[in-house]
PDB file of C-alpha atoms in Angstrom:
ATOM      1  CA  UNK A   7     -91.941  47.233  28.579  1.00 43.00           C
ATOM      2  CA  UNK A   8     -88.866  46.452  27.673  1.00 45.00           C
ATOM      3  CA  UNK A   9     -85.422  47.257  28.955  1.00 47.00           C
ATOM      4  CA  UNK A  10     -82.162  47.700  27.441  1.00 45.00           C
ATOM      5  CA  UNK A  11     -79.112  45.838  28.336  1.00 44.00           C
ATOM      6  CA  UNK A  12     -76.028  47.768  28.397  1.00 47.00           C
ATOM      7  CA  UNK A  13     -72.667  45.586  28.376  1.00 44.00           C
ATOM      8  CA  UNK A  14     -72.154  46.541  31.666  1.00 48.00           C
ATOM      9  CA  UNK A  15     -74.687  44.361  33.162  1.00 47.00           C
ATOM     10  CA  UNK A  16     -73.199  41.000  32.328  1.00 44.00           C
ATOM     11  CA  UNK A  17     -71.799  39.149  35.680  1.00 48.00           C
ATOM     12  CA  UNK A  18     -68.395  38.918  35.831  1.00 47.00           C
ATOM     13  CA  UNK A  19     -68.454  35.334  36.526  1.00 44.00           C
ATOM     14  CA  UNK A  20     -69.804  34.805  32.810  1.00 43.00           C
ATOM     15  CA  UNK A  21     -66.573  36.700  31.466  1.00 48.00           C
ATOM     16  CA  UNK A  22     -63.997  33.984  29.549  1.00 46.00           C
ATOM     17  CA  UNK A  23     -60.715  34.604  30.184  1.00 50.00           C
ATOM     18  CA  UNK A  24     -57.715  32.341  28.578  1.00 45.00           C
ATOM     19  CA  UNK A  25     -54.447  32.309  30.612  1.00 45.00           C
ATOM     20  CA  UNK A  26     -51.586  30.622  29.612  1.00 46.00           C
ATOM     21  CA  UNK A  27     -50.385  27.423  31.423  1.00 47.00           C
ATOM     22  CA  UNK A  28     -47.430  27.586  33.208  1.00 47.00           C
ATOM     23  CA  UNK A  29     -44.486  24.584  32.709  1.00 49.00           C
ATOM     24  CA  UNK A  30     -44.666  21.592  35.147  1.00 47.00           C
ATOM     25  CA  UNK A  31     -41.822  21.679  37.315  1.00 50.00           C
ATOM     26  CA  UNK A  32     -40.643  17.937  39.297  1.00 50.00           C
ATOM     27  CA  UNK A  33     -40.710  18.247  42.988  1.00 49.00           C
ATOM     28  CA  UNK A  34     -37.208  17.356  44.750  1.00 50.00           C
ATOM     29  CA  UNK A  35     -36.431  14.489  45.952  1.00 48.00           C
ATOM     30  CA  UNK A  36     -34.429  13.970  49.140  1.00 47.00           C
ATOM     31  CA  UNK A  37     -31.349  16.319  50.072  1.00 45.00           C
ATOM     32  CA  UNK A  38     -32.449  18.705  47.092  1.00 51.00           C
ATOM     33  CA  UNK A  39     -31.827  15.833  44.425  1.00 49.00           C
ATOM     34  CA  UNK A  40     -34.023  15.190  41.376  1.00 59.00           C
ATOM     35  CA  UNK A  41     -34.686  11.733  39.922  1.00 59.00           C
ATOM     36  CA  UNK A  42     -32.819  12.589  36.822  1.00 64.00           C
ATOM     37  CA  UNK A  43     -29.377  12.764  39.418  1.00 76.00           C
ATOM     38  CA  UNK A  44     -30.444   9.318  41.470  1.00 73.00           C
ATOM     39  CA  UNK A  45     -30.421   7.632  38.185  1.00 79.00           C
ATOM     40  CA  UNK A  46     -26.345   8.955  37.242  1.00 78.00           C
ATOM     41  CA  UNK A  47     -25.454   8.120  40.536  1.00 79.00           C
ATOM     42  CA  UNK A  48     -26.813   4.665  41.047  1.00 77.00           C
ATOM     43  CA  UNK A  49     -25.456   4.338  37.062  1.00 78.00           C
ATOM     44  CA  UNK A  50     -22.209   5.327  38.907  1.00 79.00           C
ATOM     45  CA  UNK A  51     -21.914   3.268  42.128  1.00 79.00           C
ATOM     46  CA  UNK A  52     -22.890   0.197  40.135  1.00 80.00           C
ATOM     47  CA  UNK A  53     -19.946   0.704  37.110  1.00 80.00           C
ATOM     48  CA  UNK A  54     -17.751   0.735  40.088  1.00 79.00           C
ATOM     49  CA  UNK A  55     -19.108  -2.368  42.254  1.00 79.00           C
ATOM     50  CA  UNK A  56     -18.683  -4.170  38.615  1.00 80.00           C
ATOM     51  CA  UNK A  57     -15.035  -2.795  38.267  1.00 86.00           C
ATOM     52  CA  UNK A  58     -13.153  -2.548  41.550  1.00 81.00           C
ATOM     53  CA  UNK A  59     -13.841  -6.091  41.963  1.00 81.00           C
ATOM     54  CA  UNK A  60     -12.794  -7.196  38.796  1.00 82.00           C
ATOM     55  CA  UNK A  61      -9.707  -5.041  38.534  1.00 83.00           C
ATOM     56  CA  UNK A  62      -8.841  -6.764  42.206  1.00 81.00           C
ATOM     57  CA  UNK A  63      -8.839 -10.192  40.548  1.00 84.00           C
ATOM     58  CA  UNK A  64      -6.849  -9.098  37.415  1.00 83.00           C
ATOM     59  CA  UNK A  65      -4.493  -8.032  39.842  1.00 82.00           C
ATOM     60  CA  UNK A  66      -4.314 -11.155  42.091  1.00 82.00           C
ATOM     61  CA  UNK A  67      -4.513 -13.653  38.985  1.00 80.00           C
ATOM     62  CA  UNK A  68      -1.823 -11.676  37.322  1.00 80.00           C
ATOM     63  CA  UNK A  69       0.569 -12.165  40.963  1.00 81.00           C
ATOM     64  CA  UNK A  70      -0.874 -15.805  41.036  1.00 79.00           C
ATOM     65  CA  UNK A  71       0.424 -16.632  37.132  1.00 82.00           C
ATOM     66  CA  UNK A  72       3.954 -14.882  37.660  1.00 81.00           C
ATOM     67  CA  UNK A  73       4.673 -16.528  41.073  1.00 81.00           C
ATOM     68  CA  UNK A  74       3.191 -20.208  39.340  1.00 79.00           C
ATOM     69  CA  UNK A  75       5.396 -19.591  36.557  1.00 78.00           C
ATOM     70  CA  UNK A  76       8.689 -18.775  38.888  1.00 80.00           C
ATOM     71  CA  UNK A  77       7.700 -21.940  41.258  1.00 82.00           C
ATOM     72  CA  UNK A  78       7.249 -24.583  37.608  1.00 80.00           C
ATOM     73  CA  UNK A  79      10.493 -22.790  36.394  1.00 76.00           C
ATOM     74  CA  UNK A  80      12.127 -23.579  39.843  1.00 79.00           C
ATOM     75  CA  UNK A  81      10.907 -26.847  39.593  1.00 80.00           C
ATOM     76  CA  UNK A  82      12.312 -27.275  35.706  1.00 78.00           C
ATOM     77  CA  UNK A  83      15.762 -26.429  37.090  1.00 77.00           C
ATOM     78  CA  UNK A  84      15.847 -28.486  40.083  1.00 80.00           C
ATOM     79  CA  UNK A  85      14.779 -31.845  38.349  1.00 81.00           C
ATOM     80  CA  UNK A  86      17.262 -30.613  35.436  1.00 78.00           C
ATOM     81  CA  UNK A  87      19.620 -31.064  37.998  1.00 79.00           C
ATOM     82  CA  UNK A  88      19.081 -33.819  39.664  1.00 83.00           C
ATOM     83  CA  UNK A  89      18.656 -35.640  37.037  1.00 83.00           C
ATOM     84  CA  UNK A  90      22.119 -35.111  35.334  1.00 83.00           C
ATOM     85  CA  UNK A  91      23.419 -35.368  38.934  1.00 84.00           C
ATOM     86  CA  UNK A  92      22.520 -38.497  38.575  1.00 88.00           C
ATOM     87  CA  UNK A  93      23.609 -39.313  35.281  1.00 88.00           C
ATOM     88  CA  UNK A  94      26.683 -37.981  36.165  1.00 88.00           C
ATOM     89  CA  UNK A  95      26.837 -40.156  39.552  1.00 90.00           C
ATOM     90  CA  UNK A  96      25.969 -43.245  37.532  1.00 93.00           C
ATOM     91  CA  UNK A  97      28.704 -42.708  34.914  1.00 92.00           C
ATOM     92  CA  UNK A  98      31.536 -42.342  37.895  1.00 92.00           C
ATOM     93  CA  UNK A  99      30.027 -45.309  39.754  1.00 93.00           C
ATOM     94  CA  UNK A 100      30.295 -48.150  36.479  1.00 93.00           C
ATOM     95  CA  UNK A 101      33.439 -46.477  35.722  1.00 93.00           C
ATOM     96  CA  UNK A 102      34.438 -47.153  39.936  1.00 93.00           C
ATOM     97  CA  UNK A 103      32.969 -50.832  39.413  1.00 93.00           C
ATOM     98  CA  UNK A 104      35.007 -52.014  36.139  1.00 92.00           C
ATOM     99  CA  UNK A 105      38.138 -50.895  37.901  1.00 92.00           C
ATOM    100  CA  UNK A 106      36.889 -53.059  41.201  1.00 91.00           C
ATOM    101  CA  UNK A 107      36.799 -55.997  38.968  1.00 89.00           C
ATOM    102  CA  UNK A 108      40.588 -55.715  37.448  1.00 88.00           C
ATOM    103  CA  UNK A 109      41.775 -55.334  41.018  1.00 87.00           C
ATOM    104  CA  UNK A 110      40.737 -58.394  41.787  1.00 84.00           C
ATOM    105  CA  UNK A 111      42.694 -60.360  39.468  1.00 82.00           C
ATOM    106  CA  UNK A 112      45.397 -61.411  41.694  1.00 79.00           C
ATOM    107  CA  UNK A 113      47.798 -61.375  38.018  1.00 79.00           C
ATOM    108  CA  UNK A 114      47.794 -57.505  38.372  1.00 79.00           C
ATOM    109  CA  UNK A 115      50.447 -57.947  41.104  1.00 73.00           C
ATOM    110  CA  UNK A 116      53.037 -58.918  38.442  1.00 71.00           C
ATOM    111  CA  UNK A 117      52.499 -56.170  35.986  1.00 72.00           C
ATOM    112  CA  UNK A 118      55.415 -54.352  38.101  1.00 57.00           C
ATOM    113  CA  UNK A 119      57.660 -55.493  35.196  1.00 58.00           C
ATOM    114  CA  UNK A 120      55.639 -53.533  32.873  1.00 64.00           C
ATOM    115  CA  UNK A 121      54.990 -56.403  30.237  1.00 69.00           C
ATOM    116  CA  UNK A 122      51.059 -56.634  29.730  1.00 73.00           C
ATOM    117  CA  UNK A 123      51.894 -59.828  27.658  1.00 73.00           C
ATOM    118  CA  UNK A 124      53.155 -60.946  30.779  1.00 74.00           C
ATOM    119  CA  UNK A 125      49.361 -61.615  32.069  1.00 80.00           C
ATOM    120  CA  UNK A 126      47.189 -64.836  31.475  1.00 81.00           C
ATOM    121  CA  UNK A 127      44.622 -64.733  28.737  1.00 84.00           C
ATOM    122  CA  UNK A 128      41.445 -64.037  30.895  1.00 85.00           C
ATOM    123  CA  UNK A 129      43.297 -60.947  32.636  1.00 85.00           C
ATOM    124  CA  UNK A 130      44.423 -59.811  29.117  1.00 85.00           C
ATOM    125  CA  UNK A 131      41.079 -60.008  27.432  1.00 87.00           C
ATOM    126  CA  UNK A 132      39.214 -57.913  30.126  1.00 88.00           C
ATOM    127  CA  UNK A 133      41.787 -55.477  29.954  1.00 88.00           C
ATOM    128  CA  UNK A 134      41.092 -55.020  26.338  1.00 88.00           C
ATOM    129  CA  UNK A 135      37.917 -55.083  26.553  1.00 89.00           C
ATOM    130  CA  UNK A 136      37.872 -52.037  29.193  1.00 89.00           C
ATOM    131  CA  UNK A 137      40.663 -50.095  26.626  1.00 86.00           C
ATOM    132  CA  UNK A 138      38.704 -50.364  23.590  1.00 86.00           C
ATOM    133  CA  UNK A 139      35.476 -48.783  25.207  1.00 87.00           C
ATOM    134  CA  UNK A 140      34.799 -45.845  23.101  1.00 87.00           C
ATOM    135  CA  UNK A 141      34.929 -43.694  26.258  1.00 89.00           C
ATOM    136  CA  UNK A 142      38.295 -44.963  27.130  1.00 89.00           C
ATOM    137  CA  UNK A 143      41.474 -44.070  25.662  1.00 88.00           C
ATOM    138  CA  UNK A 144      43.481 -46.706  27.425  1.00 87.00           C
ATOM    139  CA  UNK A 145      44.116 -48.625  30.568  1.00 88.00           C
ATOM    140  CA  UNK A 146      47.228 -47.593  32.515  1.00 88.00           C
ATOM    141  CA  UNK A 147      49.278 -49.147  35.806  1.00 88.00           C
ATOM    142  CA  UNK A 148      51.067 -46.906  37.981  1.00 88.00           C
ATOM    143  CA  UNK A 149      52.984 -46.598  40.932  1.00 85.00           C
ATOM    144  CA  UNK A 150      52.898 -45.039  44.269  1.00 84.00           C
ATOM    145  CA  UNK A 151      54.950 -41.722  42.600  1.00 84.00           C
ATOM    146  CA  UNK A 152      52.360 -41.662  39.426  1.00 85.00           C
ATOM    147  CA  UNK A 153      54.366 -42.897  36.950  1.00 84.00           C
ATOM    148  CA  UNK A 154      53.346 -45.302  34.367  1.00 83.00           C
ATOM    149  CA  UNK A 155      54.665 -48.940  34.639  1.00 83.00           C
ATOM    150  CA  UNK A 156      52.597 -50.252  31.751  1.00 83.00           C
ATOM    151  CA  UNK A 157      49.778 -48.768  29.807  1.00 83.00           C
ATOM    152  CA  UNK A 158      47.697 -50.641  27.054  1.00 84.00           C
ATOM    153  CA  UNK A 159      46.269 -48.153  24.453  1.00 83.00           C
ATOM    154  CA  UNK A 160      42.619 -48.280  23.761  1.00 81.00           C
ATOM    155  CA  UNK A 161      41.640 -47.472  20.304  1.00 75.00           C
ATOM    156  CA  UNK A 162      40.841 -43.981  20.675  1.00 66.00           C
ATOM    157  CA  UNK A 163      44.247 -43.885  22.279  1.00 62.00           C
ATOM    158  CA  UNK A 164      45.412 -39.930  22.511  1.00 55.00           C
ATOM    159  CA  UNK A 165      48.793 -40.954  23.893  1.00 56.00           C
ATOM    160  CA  UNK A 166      48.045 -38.277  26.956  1.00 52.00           C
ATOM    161  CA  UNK A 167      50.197 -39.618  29.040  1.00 56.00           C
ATOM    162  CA  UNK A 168      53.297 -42.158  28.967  1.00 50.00           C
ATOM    163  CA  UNK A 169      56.291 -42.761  31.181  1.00 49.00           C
ATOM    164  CA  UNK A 170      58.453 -40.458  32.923  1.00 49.00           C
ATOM    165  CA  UNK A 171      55.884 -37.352  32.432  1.00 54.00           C
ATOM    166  CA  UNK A 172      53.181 -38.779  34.095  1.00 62.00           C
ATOM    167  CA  UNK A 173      54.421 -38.226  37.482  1.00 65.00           C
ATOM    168  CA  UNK A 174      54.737 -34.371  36.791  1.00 66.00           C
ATOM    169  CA  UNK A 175      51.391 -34.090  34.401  1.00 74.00           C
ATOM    170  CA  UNK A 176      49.528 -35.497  37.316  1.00 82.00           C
ATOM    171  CA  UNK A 177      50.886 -33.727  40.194  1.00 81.00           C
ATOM    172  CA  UNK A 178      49.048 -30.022  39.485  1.00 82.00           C
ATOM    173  CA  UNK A 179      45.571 -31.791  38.876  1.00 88.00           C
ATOM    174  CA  UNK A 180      42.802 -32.197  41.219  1.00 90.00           C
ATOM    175  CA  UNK A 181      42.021 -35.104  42.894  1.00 91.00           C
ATOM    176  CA  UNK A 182      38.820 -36.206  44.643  1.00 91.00           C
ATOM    177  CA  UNK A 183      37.660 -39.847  46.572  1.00 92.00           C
ATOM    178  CA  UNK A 184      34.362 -40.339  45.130  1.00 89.00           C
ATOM    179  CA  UNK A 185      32.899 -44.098  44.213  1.00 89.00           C
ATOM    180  CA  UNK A 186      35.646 -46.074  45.765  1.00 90.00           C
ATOM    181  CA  UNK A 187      37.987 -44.628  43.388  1.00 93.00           C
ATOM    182  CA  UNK A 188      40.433 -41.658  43.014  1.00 93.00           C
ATOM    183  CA  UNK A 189      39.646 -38.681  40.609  1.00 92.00           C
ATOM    184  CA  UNK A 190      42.412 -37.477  38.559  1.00 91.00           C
ATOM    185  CA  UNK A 191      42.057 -34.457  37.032  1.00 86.00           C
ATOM    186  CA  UNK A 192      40.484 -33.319  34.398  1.00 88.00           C
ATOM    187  CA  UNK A 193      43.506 -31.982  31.627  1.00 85.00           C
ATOM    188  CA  UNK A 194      42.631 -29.587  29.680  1.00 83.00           C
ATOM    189  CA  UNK A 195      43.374 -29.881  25.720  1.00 82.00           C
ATOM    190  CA  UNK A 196      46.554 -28.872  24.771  1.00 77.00           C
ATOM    191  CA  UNK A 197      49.119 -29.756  22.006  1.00 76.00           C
ATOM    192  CA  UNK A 198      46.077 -30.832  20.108  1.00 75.00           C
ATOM    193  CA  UNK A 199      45.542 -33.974  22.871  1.00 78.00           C
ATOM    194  CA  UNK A 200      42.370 -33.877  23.898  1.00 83.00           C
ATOM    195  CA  UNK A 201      40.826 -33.340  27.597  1.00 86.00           C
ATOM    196  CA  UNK A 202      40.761 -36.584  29.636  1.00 87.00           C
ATOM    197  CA  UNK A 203      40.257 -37.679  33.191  1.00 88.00           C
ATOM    198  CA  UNK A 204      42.020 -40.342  35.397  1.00 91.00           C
ATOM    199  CA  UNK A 205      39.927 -42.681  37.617  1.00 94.00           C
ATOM    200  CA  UNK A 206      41.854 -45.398  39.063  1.00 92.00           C
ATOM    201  CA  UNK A 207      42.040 -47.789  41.926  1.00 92.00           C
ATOM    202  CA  UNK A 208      44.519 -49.539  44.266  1.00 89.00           C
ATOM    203  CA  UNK A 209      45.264 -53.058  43.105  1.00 85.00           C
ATOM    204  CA  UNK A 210      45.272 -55.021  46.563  1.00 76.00           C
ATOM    205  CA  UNK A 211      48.544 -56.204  48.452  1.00 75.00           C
ATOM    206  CA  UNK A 212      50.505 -53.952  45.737  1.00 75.00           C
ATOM    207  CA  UNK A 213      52.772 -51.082  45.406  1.00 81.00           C
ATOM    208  CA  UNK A 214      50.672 -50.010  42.192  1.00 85.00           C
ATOM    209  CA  UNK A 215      47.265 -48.653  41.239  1.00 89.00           C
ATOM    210  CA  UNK A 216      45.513 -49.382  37.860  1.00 90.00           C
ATOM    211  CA  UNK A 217      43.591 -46.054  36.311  1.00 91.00           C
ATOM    212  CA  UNK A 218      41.223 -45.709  33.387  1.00 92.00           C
ATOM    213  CA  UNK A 219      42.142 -43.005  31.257  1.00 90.00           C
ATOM    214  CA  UNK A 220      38.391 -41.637  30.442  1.00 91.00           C
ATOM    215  CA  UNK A 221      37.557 -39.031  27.766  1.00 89.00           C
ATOM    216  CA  UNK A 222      36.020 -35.990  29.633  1.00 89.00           C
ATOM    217  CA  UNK A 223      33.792 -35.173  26.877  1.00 87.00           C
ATOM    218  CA  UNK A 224      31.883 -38.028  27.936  1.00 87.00           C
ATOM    219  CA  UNK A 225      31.053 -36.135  30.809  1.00 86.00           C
ATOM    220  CA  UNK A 226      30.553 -32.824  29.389  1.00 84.00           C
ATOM    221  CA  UNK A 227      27.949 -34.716  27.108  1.00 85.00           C
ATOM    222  CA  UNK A 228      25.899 -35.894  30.008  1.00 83.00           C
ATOM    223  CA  UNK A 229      25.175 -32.223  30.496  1.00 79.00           C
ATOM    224  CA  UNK A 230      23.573 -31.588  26.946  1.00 73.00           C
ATOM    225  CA  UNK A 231      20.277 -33.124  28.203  1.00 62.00           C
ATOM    226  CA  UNK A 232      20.065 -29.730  30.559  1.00 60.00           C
ATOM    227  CA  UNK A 233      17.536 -27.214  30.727  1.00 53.00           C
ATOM    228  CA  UNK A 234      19.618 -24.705  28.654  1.00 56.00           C
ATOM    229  CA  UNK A 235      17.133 -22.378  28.227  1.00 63.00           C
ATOM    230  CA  UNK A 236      16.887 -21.985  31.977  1.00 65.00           C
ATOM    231  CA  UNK A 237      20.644 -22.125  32.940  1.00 68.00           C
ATOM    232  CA  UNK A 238      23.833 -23.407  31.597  1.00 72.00           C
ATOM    233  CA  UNK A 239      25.355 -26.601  33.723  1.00 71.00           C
ATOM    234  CA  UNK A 240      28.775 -25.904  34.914  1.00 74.00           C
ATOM    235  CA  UNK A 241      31.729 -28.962  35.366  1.00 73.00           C
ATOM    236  CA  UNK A 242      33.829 -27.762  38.041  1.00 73.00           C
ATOM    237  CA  UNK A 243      36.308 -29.181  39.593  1.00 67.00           C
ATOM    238  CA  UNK A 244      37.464 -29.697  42.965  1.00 63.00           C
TER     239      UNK A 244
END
């Protein structure tokens, strides 16, 4: 005998349902973070332990180069000027030594009568020999007061200073000891005479000095191998 089954007689555990499945959602990570946030801020921390470093040694390479470049410059200068110190130094000191060896020709002593021509041959021909220097514009004897008892013209002569006027010409100039010898000077250019400087030198057991009557530009041109891109070398006076 058969029975019929009615729809309502199927379990419940046969039914099929379909439910949709819900979006997987990332447990957080410590302190509420998720691992997408870790990764910006460990992107982060590492950017700046590259750059703070290497924005500290920018900084103390960039204070290392300007205070090397002030010390070399420093440097520059003072070699610049010790070196035409001692060009300078050098030029003074020959100059000082020439002068030593007319004073001691004892024929000096008679020059007091102002005749040059009045000297022997050997005296003579060193005296010429120190007037026609092309630094030299002539070789000049003078007395206690500064005024010119003889003078022998170099070749470059400038005819600065002669007689009477020398006394006056050199009494407003400068004067220094340096070398063994007295510094006269310098004049400045005027009339159209060019600058020159007096270094002379007692003659011994006489009344009278004998002076070299020096060009200053031969000084002034010692200073052109300066640093002049550094500083401009100054010839002052005393």
């Amino acid at each position: 005998m058969h029975r019929a089954v009615g729809a309502d007689s199927i379990p419940a555990a046969a039914e099929t349902r379909v439910v949709a499945a819900a979006p997987l959602r990332r447990a957080p990570g410590a302190f509420g973070l998720t691992p997408s946030s870790l990764s910006a801020r460990y992107l982060l921390v590492s950017l700046l332990a590259a750059i703070v470093p290497l924005a500290a040694t920018v900084v103390l390479y960039d204070r290392y180069a300007s205070e090397l470049v002030t010390r070399l410059a420093g440097q520059r200068v003072e070699s610049g000027l010790t070196a035409t110190g001692s060009k300078l130094a050098d030029y003074l000191r020959t100059k000082s030594y020439q002068l030593e060896a007319l004073t001691d020709l004892p024929q000096l002593a008679r020059i007091a009568g102002g005749d040059v021509n009045a000297l022997d041959a050997r005296a003579q021909a060193m005296l010429r020999l120190e007037a026609d220097s092309q630094d030299v514009y002539g070789v000049f004897f003078l007395d206690r007061a500064d005024r010119v008892l003889a003078a022998l013209p170099g070749q470059s002569s400038s005819e600065a200073i002669a007689g009477d006027e020398a006394g006056p010409a050199l009494a407003g100039l400068p004067r220094v000891e340096a070398y063994g010898a007295e510094l006269i000077g310098p004049m400045l250019p005027a009339d159209g005479r060019p600058a020159w400087l007096l270094i002379r030198r007692s003659i011994a057991n006489a009344e009278l000095s004998v002076a070299l009557q020096v060009r200053l530009a031969s000084l002034t041109e010692l200073l052109s191998g300066a640093a002049l891109d550094l500083y401009r070398p100054v010839l002052r006076t005393p």
